[in-house]
mmCIF file of C-alpha atoms and ligand atoms in Angstrom:
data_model
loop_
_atom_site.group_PDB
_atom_site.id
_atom_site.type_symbol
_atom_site.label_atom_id
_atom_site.label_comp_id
_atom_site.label_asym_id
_atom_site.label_seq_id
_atom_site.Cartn_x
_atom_site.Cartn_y
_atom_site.Cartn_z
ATOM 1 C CA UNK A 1390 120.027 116.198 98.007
ATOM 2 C CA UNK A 1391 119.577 112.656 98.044
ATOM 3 C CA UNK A 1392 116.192 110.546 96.730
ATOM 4 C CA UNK A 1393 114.780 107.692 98.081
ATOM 5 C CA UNK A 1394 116.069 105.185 95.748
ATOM 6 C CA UNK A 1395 119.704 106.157 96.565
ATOM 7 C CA UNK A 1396 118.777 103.686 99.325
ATOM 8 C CA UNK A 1397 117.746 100.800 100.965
ATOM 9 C CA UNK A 1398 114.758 101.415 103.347
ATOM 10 C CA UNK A 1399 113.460 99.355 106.148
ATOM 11 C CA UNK A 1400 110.765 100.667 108.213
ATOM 12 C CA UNK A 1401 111.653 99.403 111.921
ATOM 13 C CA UNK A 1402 107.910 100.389 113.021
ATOM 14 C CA UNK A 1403 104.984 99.607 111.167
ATOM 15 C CA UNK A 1404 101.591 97.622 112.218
ATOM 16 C CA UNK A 1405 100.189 95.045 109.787
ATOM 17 C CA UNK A 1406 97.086 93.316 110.681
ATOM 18 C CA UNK A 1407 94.753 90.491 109.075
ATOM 19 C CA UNK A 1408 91.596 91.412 110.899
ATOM 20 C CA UNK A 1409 90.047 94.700 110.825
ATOM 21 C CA UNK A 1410 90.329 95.491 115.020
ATOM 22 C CA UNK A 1411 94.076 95.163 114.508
ATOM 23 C CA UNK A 1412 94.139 98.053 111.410
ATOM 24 C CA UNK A 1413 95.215 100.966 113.431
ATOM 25 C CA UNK A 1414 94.328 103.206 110.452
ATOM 26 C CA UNK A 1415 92.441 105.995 111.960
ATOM 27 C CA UNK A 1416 90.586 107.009 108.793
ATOM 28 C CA UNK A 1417 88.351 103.810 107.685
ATOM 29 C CA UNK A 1418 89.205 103.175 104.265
ATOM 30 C CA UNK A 1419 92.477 104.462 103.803
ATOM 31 C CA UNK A 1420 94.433 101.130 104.207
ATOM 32 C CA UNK A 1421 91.954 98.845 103.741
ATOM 33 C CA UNK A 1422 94.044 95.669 102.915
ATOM 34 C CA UNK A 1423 97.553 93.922 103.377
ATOM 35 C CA UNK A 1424 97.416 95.046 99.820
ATOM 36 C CA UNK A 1425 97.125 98.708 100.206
ATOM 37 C CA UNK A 1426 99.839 98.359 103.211
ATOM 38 C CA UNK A 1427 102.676 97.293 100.890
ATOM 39 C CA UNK A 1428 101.533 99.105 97.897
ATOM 40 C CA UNK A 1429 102.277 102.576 100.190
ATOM 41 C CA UNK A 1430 105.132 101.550 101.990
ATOM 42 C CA UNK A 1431 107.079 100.248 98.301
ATOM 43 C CA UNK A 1432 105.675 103.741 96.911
ATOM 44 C CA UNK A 1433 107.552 105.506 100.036
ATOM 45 C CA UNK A 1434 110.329 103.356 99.184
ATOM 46 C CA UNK A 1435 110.475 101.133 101.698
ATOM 47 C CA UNK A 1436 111.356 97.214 100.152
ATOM 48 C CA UNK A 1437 110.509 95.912 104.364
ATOM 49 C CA UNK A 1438 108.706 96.366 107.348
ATOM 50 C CA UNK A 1439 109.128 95.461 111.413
ATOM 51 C CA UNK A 1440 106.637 95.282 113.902
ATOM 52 C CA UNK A 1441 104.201 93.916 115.958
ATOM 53 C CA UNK A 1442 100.220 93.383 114.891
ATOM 54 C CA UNK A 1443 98.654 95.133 117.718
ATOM 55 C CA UNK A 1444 94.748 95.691 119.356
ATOM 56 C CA UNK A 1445 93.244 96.817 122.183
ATOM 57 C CA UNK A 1446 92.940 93.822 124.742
ATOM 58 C CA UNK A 1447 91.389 93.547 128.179
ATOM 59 C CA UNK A 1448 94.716 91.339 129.290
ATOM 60 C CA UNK A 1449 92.841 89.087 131.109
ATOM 61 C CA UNK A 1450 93.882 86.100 129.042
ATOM 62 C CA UNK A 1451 96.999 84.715 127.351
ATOM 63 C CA UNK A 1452 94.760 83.839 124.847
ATOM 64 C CA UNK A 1453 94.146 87.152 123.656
ATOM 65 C CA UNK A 1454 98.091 87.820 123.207
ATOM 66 C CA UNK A 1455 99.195 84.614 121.747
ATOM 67 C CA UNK A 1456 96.229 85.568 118.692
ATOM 68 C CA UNK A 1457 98.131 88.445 117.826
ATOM 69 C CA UNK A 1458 101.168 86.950 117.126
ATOM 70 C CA UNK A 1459 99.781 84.033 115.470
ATOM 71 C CA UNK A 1460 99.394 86.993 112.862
ATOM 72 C CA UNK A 1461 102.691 87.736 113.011
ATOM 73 C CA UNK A 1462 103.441 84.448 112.192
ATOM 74 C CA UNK A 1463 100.785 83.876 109.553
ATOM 75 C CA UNK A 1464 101.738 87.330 107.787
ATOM 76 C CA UNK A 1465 105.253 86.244 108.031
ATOM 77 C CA UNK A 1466 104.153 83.113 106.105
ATOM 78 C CA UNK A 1467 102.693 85.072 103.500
ATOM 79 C CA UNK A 1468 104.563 87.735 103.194
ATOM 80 C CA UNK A 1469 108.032 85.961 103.383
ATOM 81 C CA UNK A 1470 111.429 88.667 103.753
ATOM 82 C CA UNK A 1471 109.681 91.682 103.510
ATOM 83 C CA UNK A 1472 108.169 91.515 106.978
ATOM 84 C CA UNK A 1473 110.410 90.961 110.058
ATOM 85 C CA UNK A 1474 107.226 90.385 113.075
ATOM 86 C CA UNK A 1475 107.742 91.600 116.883
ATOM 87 C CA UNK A 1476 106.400 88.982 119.820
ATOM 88 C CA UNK A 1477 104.261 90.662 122.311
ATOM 89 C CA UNK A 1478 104.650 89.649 125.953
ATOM 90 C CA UNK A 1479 102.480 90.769 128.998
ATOM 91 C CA UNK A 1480 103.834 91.242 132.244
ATOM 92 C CA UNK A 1481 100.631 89.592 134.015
ATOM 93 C CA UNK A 1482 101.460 86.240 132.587
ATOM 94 C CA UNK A 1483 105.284 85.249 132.842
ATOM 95 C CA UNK A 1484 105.484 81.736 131.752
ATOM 96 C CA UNK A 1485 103.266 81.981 129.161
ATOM 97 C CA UNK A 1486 105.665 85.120 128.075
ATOM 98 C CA UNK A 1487 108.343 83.214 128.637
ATOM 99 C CA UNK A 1488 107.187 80.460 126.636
ATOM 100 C CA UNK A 1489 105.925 82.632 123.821
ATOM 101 C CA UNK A 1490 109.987 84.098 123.616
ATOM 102 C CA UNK A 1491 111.249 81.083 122.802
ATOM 103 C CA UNK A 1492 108.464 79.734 120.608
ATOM 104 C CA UNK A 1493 108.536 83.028 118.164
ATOM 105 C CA UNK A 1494 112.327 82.927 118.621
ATOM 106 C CA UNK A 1495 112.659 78.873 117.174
ATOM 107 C CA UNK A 1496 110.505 80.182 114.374
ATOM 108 C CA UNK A 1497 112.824 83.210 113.120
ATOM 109 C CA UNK A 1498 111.662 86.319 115.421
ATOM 110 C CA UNK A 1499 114.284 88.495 116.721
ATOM 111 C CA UNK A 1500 112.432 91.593 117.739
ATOM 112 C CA UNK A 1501 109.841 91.690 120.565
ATOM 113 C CA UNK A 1502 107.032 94.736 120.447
ATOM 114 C CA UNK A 1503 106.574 97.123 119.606
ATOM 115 C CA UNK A 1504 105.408 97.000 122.704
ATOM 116 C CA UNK A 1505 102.157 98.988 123.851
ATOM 117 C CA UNK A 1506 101.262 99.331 127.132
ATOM 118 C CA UNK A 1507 98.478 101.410 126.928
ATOM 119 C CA UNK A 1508 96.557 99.036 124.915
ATOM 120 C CA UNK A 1509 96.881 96.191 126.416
ATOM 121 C CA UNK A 1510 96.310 96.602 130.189
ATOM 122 C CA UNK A 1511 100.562 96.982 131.485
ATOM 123 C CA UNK A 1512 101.501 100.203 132.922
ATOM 124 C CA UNK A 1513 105.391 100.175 133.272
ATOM 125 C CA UNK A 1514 108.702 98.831 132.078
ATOM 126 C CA UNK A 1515 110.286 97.112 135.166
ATOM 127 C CA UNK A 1516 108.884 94.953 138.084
ATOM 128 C CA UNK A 1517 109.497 91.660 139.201
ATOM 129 C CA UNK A 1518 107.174 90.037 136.362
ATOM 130 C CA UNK A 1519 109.173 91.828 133.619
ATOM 131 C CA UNK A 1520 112.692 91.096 135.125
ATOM 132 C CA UNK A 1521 111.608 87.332 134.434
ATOM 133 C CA UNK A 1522 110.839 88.033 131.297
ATOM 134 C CA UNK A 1523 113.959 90.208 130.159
ATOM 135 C CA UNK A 1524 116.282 87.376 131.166
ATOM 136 C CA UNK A 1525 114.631 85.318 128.784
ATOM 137 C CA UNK A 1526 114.939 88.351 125.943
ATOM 138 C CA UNK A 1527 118.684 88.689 127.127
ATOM 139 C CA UNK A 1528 119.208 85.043 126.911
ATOM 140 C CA UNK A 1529 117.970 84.789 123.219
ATOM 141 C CA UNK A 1530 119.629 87.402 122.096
ATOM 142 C CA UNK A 1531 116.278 89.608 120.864
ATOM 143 C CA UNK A 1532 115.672 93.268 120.473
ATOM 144 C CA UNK A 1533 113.389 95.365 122.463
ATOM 145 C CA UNK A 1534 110.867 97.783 120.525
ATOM 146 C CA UNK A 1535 108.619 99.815 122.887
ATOM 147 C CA UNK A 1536 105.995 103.009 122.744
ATOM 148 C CA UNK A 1537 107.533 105.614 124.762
ATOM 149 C CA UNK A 1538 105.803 106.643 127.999
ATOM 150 C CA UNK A 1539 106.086 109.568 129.986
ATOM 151 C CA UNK A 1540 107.420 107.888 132.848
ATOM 152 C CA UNK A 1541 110.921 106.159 134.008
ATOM 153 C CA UNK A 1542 110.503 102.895 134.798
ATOM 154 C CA UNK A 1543 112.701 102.343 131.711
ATOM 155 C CA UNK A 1544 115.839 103.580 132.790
ATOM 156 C CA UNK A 1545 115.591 100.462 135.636
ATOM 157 C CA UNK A 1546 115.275 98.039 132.566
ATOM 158 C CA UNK A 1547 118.483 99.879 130.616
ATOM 159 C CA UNK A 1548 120.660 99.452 133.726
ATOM 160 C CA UNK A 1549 119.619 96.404 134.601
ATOM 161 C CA UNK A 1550 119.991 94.761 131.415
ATOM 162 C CA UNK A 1551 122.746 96.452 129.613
ATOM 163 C CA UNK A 1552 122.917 93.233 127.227
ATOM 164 C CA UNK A 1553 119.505 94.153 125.774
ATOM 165 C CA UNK A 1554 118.880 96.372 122.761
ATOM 166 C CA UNK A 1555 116.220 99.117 123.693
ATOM 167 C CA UNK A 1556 114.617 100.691 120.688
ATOM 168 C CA UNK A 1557 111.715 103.722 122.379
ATOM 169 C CA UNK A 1558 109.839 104.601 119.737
ATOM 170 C CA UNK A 1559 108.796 108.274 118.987
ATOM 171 C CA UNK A 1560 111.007 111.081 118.853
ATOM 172 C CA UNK A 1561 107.904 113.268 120.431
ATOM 173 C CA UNK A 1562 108.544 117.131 121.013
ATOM 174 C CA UNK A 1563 111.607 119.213 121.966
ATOM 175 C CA UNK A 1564 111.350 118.128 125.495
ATOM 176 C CA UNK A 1565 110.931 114.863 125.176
ATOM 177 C CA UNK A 1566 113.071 114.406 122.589
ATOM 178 C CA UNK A 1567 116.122 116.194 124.673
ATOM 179 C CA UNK A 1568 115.435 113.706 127.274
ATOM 180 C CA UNK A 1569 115.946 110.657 124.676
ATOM 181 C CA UNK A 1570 118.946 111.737 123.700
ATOM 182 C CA UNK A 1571 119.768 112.173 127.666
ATOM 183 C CA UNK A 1572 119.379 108.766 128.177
ATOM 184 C CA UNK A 1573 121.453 107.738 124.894
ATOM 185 C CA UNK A 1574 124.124 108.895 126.351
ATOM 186 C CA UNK A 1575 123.702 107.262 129.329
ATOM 187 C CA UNK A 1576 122.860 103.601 127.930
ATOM 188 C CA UNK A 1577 124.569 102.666 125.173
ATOM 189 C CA UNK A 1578 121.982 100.169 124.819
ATOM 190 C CA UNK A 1579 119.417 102.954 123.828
ATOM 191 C CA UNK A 1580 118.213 103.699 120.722
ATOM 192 C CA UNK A 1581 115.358 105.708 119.276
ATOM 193 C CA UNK A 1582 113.060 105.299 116.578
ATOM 194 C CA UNK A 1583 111.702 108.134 114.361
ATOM 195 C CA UNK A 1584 107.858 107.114 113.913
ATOM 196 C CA UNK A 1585 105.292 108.744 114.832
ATOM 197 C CA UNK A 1586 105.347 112.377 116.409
ATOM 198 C CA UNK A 1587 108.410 114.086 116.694
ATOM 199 C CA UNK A 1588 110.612 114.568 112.804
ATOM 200 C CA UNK A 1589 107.888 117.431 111.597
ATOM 201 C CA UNK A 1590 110.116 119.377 113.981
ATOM 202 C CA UNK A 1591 112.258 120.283 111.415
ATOM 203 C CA UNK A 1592 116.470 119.957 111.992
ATOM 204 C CA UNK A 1593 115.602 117.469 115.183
ATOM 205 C CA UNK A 1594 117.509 114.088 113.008
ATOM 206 C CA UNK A 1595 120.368 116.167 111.881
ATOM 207 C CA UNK A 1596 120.863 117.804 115.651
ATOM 208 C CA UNK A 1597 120.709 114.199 116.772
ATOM 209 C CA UNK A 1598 122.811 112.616 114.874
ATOM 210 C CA UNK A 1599 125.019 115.788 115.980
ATOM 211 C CA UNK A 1600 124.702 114.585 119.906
ATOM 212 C CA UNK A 1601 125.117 111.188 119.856
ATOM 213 C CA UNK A 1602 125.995 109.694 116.485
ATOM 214 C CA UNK A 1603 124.273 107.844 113.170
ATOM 215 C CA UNK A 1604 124.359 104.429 114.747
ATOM 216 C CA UNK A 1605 121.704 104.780 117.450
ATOM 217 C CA UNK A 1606 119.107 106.384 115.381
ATOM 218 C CA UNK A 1607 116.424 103.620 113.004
ATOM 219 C CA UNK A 1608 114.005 104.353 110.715
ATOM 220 C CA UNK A 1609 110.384 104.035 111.294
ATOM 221 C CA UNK A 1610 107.098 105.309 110.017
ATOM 222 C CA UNK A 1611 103.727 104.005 112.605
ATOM 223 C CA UNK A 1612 102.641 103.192 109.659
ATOM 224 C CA UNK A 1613 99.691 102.745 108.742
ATOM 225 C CA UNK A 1614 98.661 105.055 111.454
ATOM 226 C CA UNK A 1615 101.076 107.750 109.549
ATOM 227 C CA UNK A 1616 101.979 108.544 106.258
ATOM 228 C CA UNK A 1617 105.142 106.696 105.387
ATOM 229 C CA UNK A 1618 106.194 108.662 102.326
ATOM 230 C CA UNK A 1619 105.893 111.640 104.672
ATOM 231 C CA UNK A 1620 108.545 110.094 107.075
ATOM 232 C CA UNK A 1621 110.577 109.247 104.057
ATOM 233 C CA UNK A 1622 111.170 112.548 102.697
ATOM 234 C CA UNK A 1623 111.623 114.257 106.142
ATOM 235 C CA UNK A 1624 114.521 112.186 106.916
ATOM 236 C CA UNK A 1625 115.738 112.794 103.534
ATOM 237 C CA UNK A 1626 115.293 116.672 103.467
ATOM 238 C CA UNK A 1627 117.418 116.904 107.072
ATOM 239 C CA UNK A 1628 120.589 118.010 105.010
ATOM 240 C CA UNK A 1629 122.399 114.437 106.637
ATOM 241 C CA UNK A 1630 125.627 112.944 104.850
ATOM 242 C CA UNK A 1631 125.148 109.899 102.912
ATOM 243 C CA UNK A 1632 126.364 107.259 105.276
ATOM 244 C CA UNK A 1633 123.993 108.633 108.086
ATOM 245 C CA UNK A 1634 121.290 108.291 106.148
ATOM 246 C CA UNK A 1635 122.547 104.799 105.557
ATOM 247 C CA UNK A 1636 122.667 103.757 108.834
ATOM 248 C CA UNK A 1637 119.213 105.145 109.916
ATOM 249 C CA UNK A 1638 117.756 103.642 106.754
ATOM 250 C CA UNK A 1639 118.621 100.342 107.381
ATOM 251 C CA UNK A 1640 122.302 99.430 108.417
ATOM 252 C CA UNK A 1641 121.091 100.121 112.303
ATOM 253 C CA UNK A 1642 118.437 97.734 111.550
ATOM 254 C CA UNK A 1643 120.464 95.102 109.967
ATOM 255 C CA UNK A 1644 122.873 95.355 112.534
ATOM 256 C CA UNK A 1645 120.686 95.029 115.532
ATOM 257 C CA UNK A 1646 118.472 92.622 114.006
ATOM 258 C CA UNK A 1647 121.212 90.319 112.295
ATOM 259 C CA UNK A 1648 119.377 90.516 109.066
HETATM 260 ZN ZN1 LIG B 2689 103.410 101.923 116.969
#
């Protein structure tokens, strides 16, 4: 049985904020401050976070998209390695998406989302607006984090773009979870994140791992919507060998990040 500190741990899904309507704690109080957020996550064991800083938004101006990652951007500033930001872009305004790609990309960012839908007035994964837009991620080389929905559009964007990385987020139950793993083996350029629901399930990491490999399988937490020492030690009790638990701590994320 291994511990925590037998490894490195990057958490490929977390949401930091600066202003209170981007804390998606649901319990007021519980992460309070940037300086709550890292004291938990280097408690779990986790030396650095990705993500995106996300809030609900009407989407009817840019505006409201390029604020959140000017966050990224400032929290990147202050919290230097540790934090590796995601980009949002919004479907409804292409050049401006376009132009926000390759403005986070010239200052360091690699990974766009996580992307949320839900909150921010998009529906689905592929349409004209977003083919525009996934050039431009192909062309710069970034990866693709995204909430899973219960719906297919993605498997257009995975066949259309097999040079893009696709990280869904959420293992979710059985079913769901089956069907991930369906479409890993059909895109190689798949890969699944294990925040939020889904790894309480207990034996669902190791039986993945089982189906399709270590190498398509990252870390993640939803933190601080979950608890991230919780994810921790449910990866860790899935009876894995070391050098999956490698990989899915952080040499995924290293690889498909370049960090
Ligand atoms: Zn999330």
């Amino acid at each position: 049985m291994y511990c925590a500190e037998d490894f490195e741990i990057i958490d490929f899904h977390t949401h930091p904020f600066l202003r209170d309507t981007c804390n998606w704690c649901m319990y007021p109080g519980a992460v309070p401050d940037m300086e709550r957020f890292q004291e938990d996550l280097t408690a779990a064991g986790i030396s650095r976070f990705a993500g995106s800083v996300i809030e609900r938004v009407s989407g009817a101006e840019f505006a409201e998209i390029h604020r959140l990652n000017q966050d990224a951007l400032c929290l990147k500033k202050r919290l230097g390695d540790k934090y590796i930001p995601g980009v949002h872009i919004h479907p409804g305004f292409v050049e401006e998406s376009c132009g926000e790609l390759f403005r986070m990309h010239d200052a360091g960012v690699r990974l766009v989302g996580e992307l949320v839908p839900y909150a921010m007035d998009w529906k689905h994964y592929y349409d004209e607006e977003l083919r525009v837009i996934y050039q431009c991620i192909e062309a710069l080389g970034m990866v693709v984090s995204l909430h899973t929905q219960e719906e297919d559009s993605i498997d257009r964007a995975l066949h259309a773009f097999p040079g893009i990385t696709f990280v869904a987020a959420h293992p979710g139950e059985k079913e769901v979870f089956l069907r991930h793993l369906e479409r890993m083996k059909r895109y190689p350029n798949y890969y699944l994140d294990l925040s939020g629901t889904g790894i309480f399930r207990y034996g669902s990491v190791a039986y993945g791992v089982k189906e399709v490999g270590n190498s398509r399988f990252l870390f993640g937490t939803d933190y601080p919507i979950c608890n991230a020492g919780m994810y921790v030690n449910a990866v860790l009790h899935e009876h894995l060998e070391k050098d999956d638990l490698e990989a899915i701590f952080s040499g995924n994320a290293k690889r498909l990040l370049g960090l």
